Coordinates of C-alpha atoms and ligand atoms in Angstrom, one line a residue:
M1 CA -104.2 -28.8 -2.9
T2 CA -108.0 -28.2 -4.8
R3 CA -108.3 -26.0 -7.4
T4 CA -111.4 -24.8 -7.8
P5 CA -112.2 -25.6 -12.0
L6 CA -112.3 -21.7 -14.5
M7 CA -114.2 -22.0 -17.4
A8 CA -113.9 -18.8 -18.7
G9 CA -115.8 -17.7 -22.4
N10 CA -113.4 -15.5 -24.6
W11 CA -116.2 -14.1 -26.7
K12 CA -113.5 -12.7 -29.2
S13 CA -115.2 -9.4 -31.2
N14 CA -118.9 -10.8 -30.5
L15 CA -122.1 -9.8 -29.4
N16 CA -122.9 -5.9 -28.8
H17 CA -123.6 -4.6 -25.2
Q18 CA -127.4 -6.1 -25.7
E19 CA -126.7 -9.3 -26.8
A20 CA -124.2 -9.7 -24.3
V21 CA -126.8 -9.0 -21.5
V22 CA -129.2 -11.8 -23.0
L23 CA -126.7 -14.1 -23.7
V24 CA -125.1 -13.6 -19.4
Q25 CA -129.6 -13.7 -18.4
K26 CA -129.9 -17.0 -20.4
L27 CA -126.6 -18.7 -19.0
A28 CA -127.8 -17.8 -15.9
W29 CA -131.4 -18.7 -16.5
T30 CA -129.7 -23.0 -17.9
L31 CA -127.3 -23.3 -14.9
K32 CA -129.7 -22.7 -12.3
D33 CA -132.1 -25.0 -13.6
A34 CA -129.5 -27.0 -14.0
K35 CA -128.5 -26.7 -10.4
Y36 CA -125.3 -25.3 -11.1
S37 CA -123.1 -24.0 -8.5
A38 CA -120.3 -21.4 -8.8
S39 CA -118.4 -23.1 -5.6
Q40 CA -118.0 -26.4 -7.8
V41 CA -117.2 -24.7 -11.1
E42 CA -116.1 -20.9 -11.2
V43 CA -118.0 -19.5 -14.3
A44 CA -116.4 -16.7 -16.2
V45 CA -117.0 -14.7 -19.3
F46 CA -114.8 -12.1 -21.3
P47 CA -117.0 -9.4 -23.8
P48 CA -115.6 -7.2 -25.9
F49 CA -114.6 -3.6 -23.9
T50 CA -117.8 -2.0 -25.2
D51 CA -119.8 -4.6 -23.3
I52 CA -118.0 -4.5 -19.7
R53 CA -120.7 -2.1 -18.2
S54 CA -123.7 -3.9 -19.2
V55 CA -122.1 -7.1 -18.3
Q56 CA -121.2 -5.4 -14.7
T57 CA -124.7 -3.9 -14.5
T58 CA -126.4 -7.7 -15.1
I59 CA -124.4 -9.8 -12.9
E60 CA -124.5 -7.2 -10.3
S61 CA -128.3 -6.6 -9.9
D62 CA -129.6 -10.0 -10.5
R63 CA -126.5 -11.4 -8.1
L64 CA -125.5 -13.7 -10.5
E65 CA -122.6 -15.8 -9.4
F66 CA -120.1 -15.2 -12.5
A67 CA -116.7 -13.3 -12.9
Y68 CA -115.8 -11.5 -16.2
G69 CA -113.3 -9.5 -17.3
A70 CA -111.5 -7.9 -20.5
Q71 CA -109.8 -9.7 -23.0
D72 CA -106.7 -7.6 -23.3
L73 CA -105.3 -4.2 -21.3
S74 CA -102.8 -1.6 -21.7
P75 CA -99.2 -1.9 -20.2
F76 CA -100.0 1.7 -18.9
D77 CA -102.0 3.4 -16.4
S78 CA -103.1 6.4 -18.3
G79 CA -101.9 9.1 -20.6
A80 CA -101.5 9.7 -24.1
H81 CA -102.0 5.9 -25.6
T82 CA -104.8 6.6 -27.8
G83 CA -107.2 3.8 -27.7
D84 CA -105.9 1.4 -25.3
V85 CA -107.6 0.9 -21.9
S86 CA -106.0 0.2 -18.6
G87 CA -106.4 -1.6 -15.7
E88 CA -107.7 1.1 -13.6
F89 CA -110.5 1.6 -15.7
L90 CA -111.2 -2.2 -15.7
A91 CA -111.0 -3.1 -11.8
K92 CA -113.3 0.1 -12.2
L93 CA -115.8 -1.6 -13.8
G94 CA -115.6 -4.6 -11.0
C95 CA -113.6 -6.9 -13.5
T96 CA -111.9 -9.9 -11.8
Y97 CA -110.0 -11.2 -14.9
V98 CA -108.6 -10.0 -17.2
I99 CA -107.0 -12.1 -20.7
V100 CA -103.2 -11.3 -21.6
G101 CA -101.5 -12.1 -24.9
H102 CA -103.9 -14.7 -26.4
S103 CA -102.4 -15.6 -30.3
E104 CA -104.3 -13.9 -32.0
R105 CA -103.1 -10.2 -30.3
R106 CA -99.9 -11.7 -30.4
T107 CA -100.4 -12.6 -33.8
D108 CA -102.8 -9.4 -35.0
H109 CA -100.7 -7.2 -32.8
G110 CA -97.7 -8.2 -32.7
E111 CA -97.2 -8.4 -29.6
D112 CA -94.0 -10.2 -27.9
D113 CA -93.1 -11.6 -24.4
E114 CA -92.4 -8.9 -23.4
T115 CA -95.4 -6.7 -23.5
V116 CA -96.9 -9.4 -22.5
A117 CA -95.3 -9.2 -19.2
A118 CA -95.9 -5.2 -19.0
K119 CA -99.6 -6.0 -19.4
S120 CA -99.6 -9.1 -16.7
R121 CA -97.9 -6.4 -14.4
A122 CA -100.1 -3.7 -15.3
A123 CA -103.1 -6.2 -14.5
L124 CA -101.9 -7.6 -11.3
S125 CA -101.1 -3.2 -10.0
H126 CA -104.9 -3.1 -10.6
G127 CA -106.0 -6.4 -8.9
L128 CA -106.5 -8.1 -11.7
T129 CA -105.7 -11.7 -12.3
P130 CA -104.5 -11.6 -15.3
V131 CA -104.8 -15.0 -18.0
I132 CA -102.0 -15.6 -19.1
C133 CA -101.9 -17.6 -22.5
V134 CA -99.0 -19.6 -24.0
G135 CA -99.1 -21.4 -26.8
E136 CA -97.1 -23.4 -29.5
T137 CA -98.0 -22.7 -33.5
A138 CA -98.1 -25.8 -35.6
V139 CA -94.6 -24.9 -36.8
D140 CA -93.4 -24.5 -33.4
R141 CA -94.2 -28.2 -32.2
E142 CA -92.8 -29.5 -35.8
A143 CA -89.7 -28.2 -35.2
H144 CA -89.1 -28.0 -31.4
G145 CA -91.7 -30.1 -29.4
A146 CA -95.0 -29.6 -27.9
S147 CA -93.8 -27.5 -24.6
A148 CA -90.9 -25.8 -25.4
V149 CA -92.6 -22.6 -27.0
P150 CA -95.0 -22.1 -24.2
V151 CA -92.7 -22.8 -21.5
A152 CA -90.5 -19.9 -23.3
Q153 CA -93.5 -17.9 -23.4
L154 CA -94.7 -18.3 -20.0
R155 CA -91.2 -18.1 -18.7
V156 CA -90.5 -14.5 -19.7
V157 CA -93.7 -13.6 -17.6
L158 CA -93.1 -15.2 -14.1
E159 CA -89.6 -13.9 -14.1
T160 CA -90.7 -10.8 -14.0
L161 CA -93.3 -10.7 -11.6
S162 CA -94.0 -11.2 -7.6
K163 CA -93.7 -15.2 -6.3
D164 CA -96.8 -14.5 -4.5
S165 CA -99.1 -12.7 -7.5
D166 CA -102.2 -14.6 -8.2
I167 CA -102.3 -15.2 -12.2
V168 CA -104.3 -17.9 -14.6
V169 CA -102.1 -19.8 -16.9
A170 CA -104.0 -21.0 -20.4
Y171 CA -102.2 -22.9 -22.6
E172 CA -103.8 -22.7 -25.9
P173 CA -102.0 -24.5 -29.3
V174 CA -102.2 -22.3 -31.7
W175 CA -103.3 -24.7 -33.8
A176 CA -106.2 -26.2 -32.2
I177 CA -108.0 -22.6 -31.3
G178 CA -110.9 -22.2 -33.9
S179 CA -109.8 -24.8 -36.1
G180 CA -112.0 -27.7 -34.7
Q181 CA -109.4 -29.9 -34.0
A182 CA -108.1 -29.7 -29.8
A183 CA -104.9 -31.5 -28.9
T184 CA -105.6 -34.8 -27.1
P185 CA -106.5 -35.0 -23.4
L186 CA -102.9 -36.0 -22.9
E187 CA -101.2 -34.3 -24.8
A188 CA -102.8 -31.1 -23.5
Q189 CA -101.3 -32.1 -19.9
E190 CA -98.0 -33.3 -21.2
V191 CA -97.4 -29.0 -21.6
C192 CA -99.5 -28.5 -18.6
A193 CA -97.3 -30.1 -16.4
V194 CA -94.3 -28.8 -17.7
L195 CA -95.9 -25.3 -17.3
R196 CA -96.7 -26.2 -13.8
A197 CA -93.1 -27.1 -13.6
T198 CA -92.0 -23.6 -14.4
I199 CA -94.3 -21.8 -12.2
A200 CA -92.4 -24.4 -9.5
E201 CA -89.1 -23.8 -10.6
V202 CA -90.0 -19.8 -11.0
M203 CA -92.4 -18.7 -8.1
G204 CA -91.7 -21.7 -6.0
S205 CA -94.5 -24.0 -5.1
D206 CA -96.7 -22.8 -3.3
A207 CA -97.5 -20.5 -6.4
A208 CA -97.3 -23.8 -8.4
D209 CA -99.9 -26.1 -5.9
R210 CA -102.7 -22.9 -6.3
T211 CA -102.2 -21.4 -9.9
R212 CA -104.9 -22.7 -12.5
I213 CA -103.4 -23.9 -15.4
L214 CA -106.5 -23.8 -18.3
Y215 CA -106.4 -25.7 -21.3
G216 CA -107.9 -23.8 -24.5
G217 CA -108.5 -24.9 -28.3
S218 CA -111.8 -26.7 -29.9
V219 CA -113.2 -27.2 -26.3
K220 CA -116.6 -28.8 -27.1
S221 CA -118.9 -30.0 -24.3
Q222 CA -118.1 -33.8 -26.5
N223 CA -114.3 -33.8 -24.7
I224 CA -114.1 -30.8 -21.7
A225 CA -114.8 -34.2 -19.3
S226 CA -111.7 -35.9 -21.2
F227 CA -109.5 -32.8 -20.9
M228 CA -110.6 -32.1 -16.8
R229 CA -109.7 -35.9 -16.1
E230 CA -106.7 -34.6 -16.6
K231 CA -104.1 -33.2 -13.1
D232 CA -102.7 -30.6 -14.4
V233 CA -105.6 -29.5 -16.4
D234 CA -108.2 -26.5 -14.1
G235 CA -110.3 -26.1 -16.9
A236 CA -110.8 -24.1 -20.0
L237 CA -110.3 -21.4 -21.8
V238 CA -113.0 -21.4 -24.4
G239 CA -114.0 -19.4 -27.8
G240 CA -116.2 -20.6 -29.8
A241 CA -118.7 -22.9 -28.2
S242 CA -118.7 -19.5 -25.5
L243 CA -121.3 -17.7 -27.3
D244 CA -123.8 -20.8 -27.2
V245 CA -125.2 -20.6 -23.9
D246 CA -127.0 -24.1 -24.2
E247 CA -123.1 -25.7 -25.3
F248 CA -121.1 -23.6 -22.6
S249 CA -123.6 -24.4 -20.1
R250 CA -122.9 -28.1 -21.0
I251 CA -119.1 -27.6 -20.7
V252 CA -119.5 -25.8 -17.6
Q253 CA -121.5 -29.1 -15.9
F254 CA -118.5 -31.1 -17.0
P255 CA -118.7 -32.8 -13.5
K256 CA -121.8 -34.4 -14.9
H257 CA -119.9 -36.3 -17.5
I258 CA -117.2 -37.8 -15.3
I259 CA -117.7 -41.0 -13.4
A260 CA -115.9 -40.7 -10.3
Ligands
LIG301 C1 -109.7 -18.8 -27.9 O1 -110.4 -17.9 -28.6 O2 -109.0 -19.0 -27.2 C2 -110.2 -20.6 -28.1 C3 -109.5 -21.1 -27.4 O3 -111.0 -20.5 -29.1 P1 -111.9 -21.5 -29.6 O4 -112.4 -22.2 -28.1 O5 -112.9 -21.4 -30.6 O6 -110.7 -22.7 -30.6

């Protein structure tokens, strides 16, 4: 099965709504000049909540070929949950995706695997595709190897989802996020292959074939092509480099750097 590569820019807590519009417009111009086609590589941006309405308006009014989503959502649909943003609101804003279980939320907000599972279900119930982040710390890796923790994290979520769920998985070794020290393509491939086998075991082989697995952690234009050569890496979740339009557009244009 052919999976369309997905390049996802996680802006984290950066860019206000005016800066967000400027970035999206510049990205569109840069990729248009480069003759980018969404049928070859899908681009998605993940702005802060407060930018989403402006990003939606820009993308819709200029008919840009970008998807967008949120960096988190509430496990609840509505009610007395101060500060929470529900999947219903995100769907109403035209979001396609929502990131769940990013390591920064697991660390800063104590989110455990059950919370990530509840958020994934909340996303799916509103027609949003959860981008489920998993990954090991350096200490986990030392103690248990690379794949044990990400596989265990993913399994808890998958076991609560229906088998036909449309999901994206992001393998993000915590030690590689924002550190400038990316995993090697082979390290990424080995864990992504085990994650795909886990999807097959829990959700079936069709789900494993169609689900895109992204690598995340210090992805740059210089290393993206080497990750994308790997069989089980279907794209990237990009943090810092997604804030630089030229750099992110070079990442999106990775097929130009791959010599068949
Ligand atoms: C991330 O935030 O998901 C990430 C991978 O960040 P960076 O690309 O900056 O390492």
